[in-house]
Short mmCIF file of C-alpha atoms and ligand atoms in Angstrom, two decimals:
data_model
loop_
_atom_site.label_atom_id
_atom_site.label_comp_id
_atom_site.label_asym_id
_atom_site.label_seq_id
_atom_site.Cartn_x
_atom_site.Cartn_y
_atom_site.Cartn_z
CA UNK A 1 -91.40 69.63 118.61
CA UNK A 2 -87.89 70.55 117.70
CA UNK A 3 -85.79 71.60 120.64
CA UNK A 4 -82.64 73.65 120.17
CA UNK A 5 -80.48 74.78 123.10
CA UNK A 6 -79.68 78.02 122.81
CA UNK A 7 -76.63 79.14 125.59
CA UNK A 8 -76.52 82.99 126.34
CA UNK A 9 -73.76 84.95 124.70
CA UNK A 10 -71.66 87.38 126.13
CA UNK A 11 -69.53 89.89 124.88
CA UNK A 12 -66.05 88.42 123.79
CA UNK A 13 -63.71 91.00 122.18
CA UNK A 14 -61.46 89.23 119.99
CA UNK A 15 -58.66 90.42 118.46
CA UNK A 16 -59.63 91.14 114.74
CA UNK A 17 -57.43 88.84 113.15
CA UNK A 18 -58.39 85.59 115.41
CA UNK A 19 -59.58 82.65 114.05
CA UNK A 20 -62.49 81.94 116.10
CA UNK A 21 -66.19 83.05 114.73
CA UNK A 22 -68.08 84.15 117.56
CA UNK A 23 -70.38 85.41 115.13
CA UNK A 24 -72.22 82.84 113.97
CA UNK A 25 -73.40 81.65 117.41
CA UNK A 26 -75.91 84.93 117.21
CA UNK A 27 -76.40 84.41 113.34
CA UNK A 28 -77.25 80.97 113.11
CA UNK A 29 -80.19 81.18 115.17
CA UNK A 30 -80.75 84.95 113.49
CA UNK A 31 -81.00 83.03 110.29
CA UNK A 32 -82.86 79.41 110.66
CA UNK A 33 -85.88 82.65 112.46
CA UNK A 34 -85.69 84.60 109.27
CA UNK A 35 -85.67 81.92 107.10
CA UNK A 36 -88.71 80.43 108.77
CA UNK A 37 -86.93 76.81 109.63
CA UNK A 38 -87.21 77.75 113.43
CA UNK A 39 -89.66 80.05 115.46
CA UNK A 40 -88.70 80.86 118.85
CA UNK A 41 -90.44 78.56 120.53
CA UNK A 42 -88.21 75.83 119.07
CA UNK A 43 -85.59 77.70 121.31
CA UNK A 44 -84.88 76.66 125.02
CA UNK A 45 -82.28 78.45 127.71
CA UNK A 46 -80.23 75.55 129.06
CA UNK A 47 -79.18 76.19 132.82
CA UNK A 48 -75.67 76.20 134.36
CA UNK A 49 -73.92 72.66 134.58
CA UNK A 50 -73.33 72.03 138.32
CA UNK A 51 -69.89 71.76 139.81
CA UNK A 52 -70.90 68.11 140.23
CA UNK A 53 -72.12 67.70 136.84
CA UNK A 54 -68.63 69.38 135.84
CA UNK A 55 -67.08 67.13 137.87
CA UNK A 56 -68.68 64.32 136.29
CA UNK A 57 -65.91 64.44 133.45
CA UNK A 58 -63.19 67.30 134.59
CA UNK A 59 -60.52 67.11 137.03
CA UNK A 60 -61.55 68.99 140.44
CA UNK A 61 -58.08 71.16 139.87
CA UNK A 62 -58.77 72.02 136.38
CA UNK A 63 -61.83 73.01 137.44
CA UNK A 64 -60.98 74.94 140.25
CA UNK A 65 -58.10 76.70 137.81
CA UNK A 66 -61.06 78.00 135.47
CA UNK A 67 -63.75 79.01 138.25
CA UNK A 68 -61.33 80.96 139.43
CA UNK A 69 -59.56 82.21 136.62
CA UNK A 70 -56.02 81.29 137.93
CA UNK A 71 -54.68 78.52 134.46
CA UNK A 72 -51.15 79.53 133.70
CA UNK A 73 -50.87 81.55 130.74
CA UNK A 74 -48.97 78.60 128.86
CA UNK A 75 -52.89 76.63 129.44
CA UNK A 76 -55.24 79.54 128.28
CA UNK A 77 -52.57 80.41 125.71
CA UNK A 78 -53.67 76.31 124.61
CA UNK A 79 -57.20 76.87 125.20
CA UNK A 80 -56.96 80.08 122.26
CA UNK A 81 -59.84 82.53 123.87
CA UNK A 82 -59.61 85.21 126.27
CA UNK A 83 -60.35 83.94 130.07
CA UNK A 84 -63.13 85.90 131.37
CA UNK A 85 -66.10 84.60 134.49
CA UNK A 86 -68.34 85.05 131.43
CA UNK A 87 -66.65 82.80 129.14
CA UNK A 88 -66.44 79.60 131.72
CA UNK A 89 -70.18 80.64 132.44
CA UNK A 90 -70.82 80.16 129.09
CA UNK A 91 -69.23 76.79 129.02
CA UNK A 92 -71.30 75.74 131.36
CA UNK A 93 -74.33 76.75 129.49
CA UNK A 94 -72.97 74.52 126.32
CA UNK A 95 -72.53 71.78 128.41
CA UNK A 96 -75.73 71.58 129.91
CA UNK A 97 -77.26 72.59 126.44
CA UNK A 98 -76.35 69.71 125.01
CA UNK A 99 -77.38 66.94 128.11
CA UNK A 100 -80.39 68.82 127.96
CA UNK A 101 -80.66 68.41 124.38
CA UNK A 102 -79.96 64.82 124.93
CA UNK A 103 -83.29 64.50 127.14
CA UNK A 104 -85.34 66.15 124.40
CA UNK A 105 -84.16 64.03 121.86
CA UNK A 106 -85.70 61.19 123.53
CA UNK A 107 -88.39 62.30 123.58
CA UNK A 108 -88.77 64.15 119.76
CA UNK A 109 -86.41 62.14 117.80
CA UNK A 110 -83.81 64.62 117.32
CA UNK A 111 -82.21 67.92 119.46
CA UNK A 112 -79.89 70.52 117.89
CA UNK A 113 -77.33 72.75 119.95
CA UNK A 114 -76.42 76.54 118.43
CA UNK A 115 -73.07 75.59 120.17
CA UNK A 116 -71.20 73.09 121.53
CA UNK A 117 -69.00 70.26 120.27
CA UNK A 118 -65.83 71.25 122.19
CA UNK A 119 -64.04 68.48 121.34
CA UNK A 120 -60.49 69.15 122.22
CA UNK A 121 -60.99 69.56 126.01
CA UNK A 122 -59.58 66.83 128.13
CA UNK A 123 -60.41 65.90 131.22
CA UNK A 124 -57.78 68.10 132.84
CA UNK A 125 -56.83 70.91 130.15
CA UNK A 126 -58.49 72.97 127.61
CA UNK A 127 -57.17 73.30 123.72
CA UNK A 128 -58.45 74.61 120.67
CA UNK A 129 -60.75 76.88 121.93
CA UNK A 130 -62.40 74.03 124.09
CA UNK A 131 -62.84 74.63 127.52
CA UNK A 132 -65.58 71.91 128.92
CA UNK A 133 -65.85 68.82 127.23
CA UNK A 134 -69.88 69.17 126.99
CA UNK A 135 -70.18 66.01 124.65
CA UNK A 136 -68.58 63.64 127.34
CA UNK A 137 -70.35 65.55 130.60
CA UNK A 138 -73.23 65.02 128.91
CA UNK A 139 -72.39 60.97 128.06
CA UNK A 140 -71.56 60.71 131.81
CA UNK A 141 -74.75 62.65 132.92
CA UNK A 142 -76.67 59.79 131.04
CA UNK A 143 -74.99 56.87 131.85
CA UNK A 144 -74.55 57.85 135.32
CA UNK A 145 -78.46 58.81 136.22
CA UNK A 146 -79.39 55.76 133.83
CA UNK A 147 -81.09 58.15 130.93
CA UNK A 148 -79.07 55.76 128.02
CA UNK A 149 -76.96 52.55 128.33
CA UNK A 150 -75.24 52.51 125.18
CA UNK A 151 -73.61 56.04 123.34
CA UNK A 152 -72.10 56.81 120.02
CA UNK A 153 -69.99 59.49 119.33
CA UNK A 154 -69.75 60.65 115.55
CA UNK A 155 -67.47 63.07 115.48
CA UNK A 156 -67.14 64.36 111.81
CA UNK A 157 -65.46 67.85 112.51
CA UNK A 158 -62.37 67.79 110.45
CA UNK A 159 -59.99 67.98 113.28
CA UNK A 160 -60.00 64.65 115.39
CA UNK A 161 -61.54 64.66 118.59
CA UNK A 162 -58.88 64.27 120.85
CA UNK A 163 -60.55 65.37 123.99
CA UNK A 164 -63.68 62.79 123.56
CA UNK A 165 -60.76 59.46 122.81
CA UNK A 166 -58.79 60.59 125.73
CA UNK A 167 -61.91 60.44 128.06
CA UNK A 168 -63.85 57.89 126.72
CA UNK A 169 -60.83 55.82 126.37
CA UNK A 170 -61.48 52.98 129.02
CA UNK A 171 -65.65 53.15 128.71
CA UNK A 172 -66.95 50.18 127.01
CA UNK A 173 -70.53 52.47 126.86
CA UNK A 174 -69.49 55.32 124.66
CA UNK A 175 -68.12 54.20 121.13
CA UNK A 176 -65.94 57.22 119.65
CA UNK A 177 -65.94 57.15 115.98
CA UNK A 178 -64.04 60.51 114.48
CA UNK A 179 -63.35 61.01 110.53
CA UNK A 180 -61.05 63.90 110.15
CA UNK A 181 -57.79 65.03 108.78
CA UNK A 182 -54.56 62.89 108.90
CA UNK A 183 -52.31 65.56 108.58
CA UNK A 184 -54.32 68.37 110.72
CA UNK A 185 -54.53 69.17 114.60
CA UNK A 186 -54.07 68.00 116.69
CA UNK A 187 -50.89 66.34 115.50
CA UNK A 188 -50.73 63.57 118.55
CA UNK A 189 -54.09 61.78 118.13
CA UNK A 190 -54.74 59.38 121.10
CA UNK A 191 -56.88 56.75 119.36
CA UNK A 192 -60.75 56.58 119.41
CA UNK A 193 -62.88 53.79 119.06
CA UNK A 194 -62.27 53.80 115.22
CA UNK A 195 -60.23 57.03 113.67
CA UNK A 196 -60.92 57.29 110.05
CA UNK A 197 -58.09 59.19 108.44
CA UNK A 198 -58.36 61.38 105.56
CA UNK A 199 -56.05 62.36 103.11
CA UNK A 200 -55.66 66.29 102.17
CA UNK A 201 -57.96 67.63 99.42
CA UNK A 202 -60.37 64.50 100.26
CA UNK A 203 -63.33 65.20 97.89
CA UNK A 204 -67.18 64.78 98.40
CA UNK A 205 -66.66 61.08 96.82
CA UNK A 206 -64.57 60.02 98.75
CA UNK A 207 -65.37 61.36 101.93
CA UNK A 208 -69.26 60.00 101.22
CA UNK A 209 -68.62 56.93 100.41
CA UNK A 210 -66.14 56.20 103.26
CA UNK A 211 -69.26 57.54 105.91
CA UNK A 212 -72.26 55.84 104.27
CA UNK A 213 -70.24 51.99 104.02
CA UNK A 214 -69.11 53.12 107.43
CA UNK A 215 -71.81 54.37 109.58
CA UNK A 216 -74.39 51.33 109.49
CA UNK A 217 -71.80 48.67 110.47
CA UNK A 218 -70.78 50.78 113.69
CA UNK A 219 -74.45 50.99 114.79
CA UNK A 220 -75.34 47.46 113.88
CA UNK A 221 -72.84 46.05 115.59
CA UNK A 222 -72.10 48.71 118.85
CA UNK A 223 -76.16 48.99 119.06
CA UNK A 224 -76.17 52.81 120.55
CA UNK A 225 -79.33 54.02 122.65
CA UNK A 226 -78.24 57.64 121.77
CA UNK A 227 -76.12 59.40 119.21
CA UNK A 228 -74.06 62.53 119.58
CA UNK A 229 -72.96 63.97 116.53
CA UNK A 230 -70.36 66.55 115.94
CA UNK A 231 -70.97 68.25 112.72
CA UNK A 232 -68.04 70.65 112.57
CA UNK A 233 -68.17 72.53 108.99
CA UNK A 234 -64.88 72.89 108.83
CA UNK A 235 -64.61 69.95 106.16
CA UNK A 236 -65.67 72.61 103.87
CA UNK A 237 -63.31 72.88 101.23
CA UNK A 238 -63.17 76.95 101.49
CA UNK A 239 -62.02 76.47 105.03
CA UNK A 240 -59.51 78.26 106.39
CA UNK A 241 -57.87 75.45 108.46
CA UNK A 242 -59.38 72.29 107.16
CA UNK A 243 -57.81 70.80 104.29
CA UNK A 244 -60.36 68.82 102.83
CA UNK A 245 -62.13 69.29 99.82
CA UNK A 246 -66.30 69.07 100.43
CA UNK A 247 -68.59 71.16 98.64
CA UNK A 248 -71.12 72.75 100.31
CA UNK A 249 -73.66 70.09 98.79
CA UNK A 250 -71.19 67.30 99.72
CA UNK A 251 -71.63 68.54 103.38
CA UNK A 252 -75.35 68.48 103.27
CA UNK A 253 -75.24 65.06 102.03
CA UNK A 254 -72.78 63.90 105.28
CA UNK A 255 -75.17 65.75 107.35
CA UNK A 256 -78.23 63.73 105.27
CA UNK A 257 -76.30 60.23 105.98
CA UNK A 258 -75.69 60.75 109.55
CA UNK A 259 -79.62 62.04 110.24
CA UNK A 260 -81.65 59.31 107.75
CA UNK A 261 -79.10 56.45 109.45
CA UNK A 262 -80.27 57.04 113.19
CA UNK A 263 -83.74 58.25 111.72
CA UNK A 264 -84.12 54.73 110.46
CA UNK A 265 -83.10 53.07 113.65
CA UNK A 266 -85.01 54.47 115.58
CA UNK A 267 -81.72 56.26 117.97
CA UNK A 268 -82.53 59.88 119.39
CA UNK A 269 -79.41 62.61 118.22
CA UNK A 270 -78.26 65.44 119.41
CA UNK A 271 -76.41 67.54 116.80
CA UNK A 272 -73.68 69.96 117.91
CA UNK A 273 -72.19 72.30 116.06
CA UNK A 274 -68.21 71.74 116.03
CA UNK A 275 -65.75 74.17 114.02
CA UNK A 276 -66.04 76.13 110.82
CA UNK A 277 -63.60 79.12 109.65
CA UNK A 278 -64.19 79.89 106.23
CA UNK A 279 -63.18 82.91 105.47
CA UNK A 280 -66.76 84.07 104.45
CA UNK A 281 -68.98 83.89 107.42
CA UNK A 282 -72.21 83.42 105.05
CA UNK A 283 -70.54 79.97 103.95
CA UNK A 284 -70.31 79.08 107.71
CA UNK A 285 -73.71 80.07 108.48
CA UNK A 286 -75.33 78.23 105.77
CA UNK A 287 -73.51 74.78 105.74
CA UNK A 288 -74.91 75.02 110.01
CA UNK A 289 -78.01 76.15 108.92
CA UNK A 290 -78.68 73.13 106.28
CA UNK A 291 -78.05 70.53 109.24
CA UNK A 292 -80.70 72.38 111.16
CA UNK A 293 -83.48 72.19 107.88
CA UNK A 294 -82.45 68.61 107.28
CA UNK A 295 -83.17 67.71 110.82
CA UNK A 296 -86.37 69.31 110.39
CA UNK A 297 -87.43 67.78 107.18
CA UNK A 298 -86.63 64.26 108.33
CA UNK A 299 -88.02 64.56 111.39
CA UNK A 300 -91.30 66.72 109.48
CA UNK A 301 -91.67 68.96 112.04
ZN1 ZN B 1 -62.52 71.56 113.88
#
């Protein structure tokens, strides 16, 4: 059975020119239906994460700044959205998505989020339109209640993941691997586990190659018990912010490394979504929607 976490939207008025596609979150799902890739019973409502389970990876005074909407403008202005009660409640969603979609994966192989990926949250600020670090509450949730020993973090978004190095700095069970632009945000990188840094205009050749000679060494020597993987399409080269140079096809085939590698080992992974702002929406929606078929035909479900 596929399981895909699928967190409640809410209205978000954004201003028309912003950069962030809250779009896709209701046409991604819209889409893998039509298209026959998905039927709704694939689909599951995560529940709220707990204060506790918050707490897990978030200072308590961050925290405490979002539930009750009092961050300083200089820290929302960081975090890029409008604060609203509905927009940390749908944080919370994402975040338990995706430890939720952790559990299912161990038990089907594979578990996709609509959502999540947010990145660039640290453990005590937001940025980049991250708010809750779901990845790493979700790593904690595990380790903590003994559900995996061993994590891996591939974090293939375009933009580093600053957020995940920070936190999982100084834990020798999650291994942070993040391929992304040299030259893009964020501009002070704290370092992961291994940064791979790419050139601008880095084409599908090079970008492949570096992931596939990559990818097998960090699992056969770090041995993970569960994979996250950030699949941000913002590699794309008609991205609006990315820099890189992947074709769409070139991004199906990272997405086709990444799935066949832990489908061979044997290592349950959750797939999160991550960025994407292509101008086009449709290009958005179908480089997330080809992650979601190729988890389906490897899996053959
Ligand atoms: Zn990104």
């Amino acid at each position: 059975m596929l399981k895909i976490a699928h967190s409640p939207l809410f209205c978000h008025p954004l201003p028309a020119n912003h950069r962030f596609p809250m779009a896709k979150y209701q046409q991604i799902p819209e889409r893998l239906i039509s298209q026959g890739v998905i039927c709704h019973d694939n689909l599951f409502h995560p529940i709220l994460a707990s204060e506790a389970e918050i707490l897990s990876t978030h200072t308590a005074k961050y925290w405490h700044e979002l539930k009750t909407l009092t961050l300083a403008a200089k820290d929302a202005r960081k975090i890029g959205l409008p604060m609203s009660a509905e927009l940390i409640k749908r944080e919370r969603y994402i975040a338990h998505g995706t430890y939720e979609c952790a559990l299912y994966a161990k038990n089907y192989g594979i578990s996709l989020s609509t959502s999540g990926g947010t990145h660039h949250a640290f453990a005590g600020h937001g940025e980049g339109f991250c708010i809750l670090n779901d990845i790493c509450i979700a790593s904690n949730l595990l380790i903590h209640r003994k559900q995996a020993e061993r994590i891996l973090i591939i974090d293939l978004d375009v933009h580093q993941g600053n957020g995940n190095a920070a936190i999982m700095a100084d834990n020798p069970k999650v291994f942070v691997f993040s391929m992304h632009g040299k030259k893009n945000y964020p501009f002070i990188k704290p370092p992961s586990d291994l940064d791979i840094e790419l050139d601008d205009g880095t084409d599908d050749t090079t970008y492949l190659h570096q992931l596939s000679h990559t990818l097998p060494t960090i699992i056969d020597s770090f041995c993970p018990d569960m994979i996250f993987y950030q699949a941000g399409v913002d590699v794309l080269a008609t991205d609006a912010l990315g820099k890189l140079s992947l074709s769409m096809a070139g991004c199906e085939r990272r997405d086709e490394i990444v799935l066949r590698t832990a489908h061979q080992h044997g290592i349950p992974v959750v797939v999160v979504m991550g960025g994407g702002y292509s101008p086009n929406l449709g290009d958005i929606i179908t480089a997330h929607c080809q992650t979601f078929l190729l988890a389906k035909q490897i899996w053959q479900y």
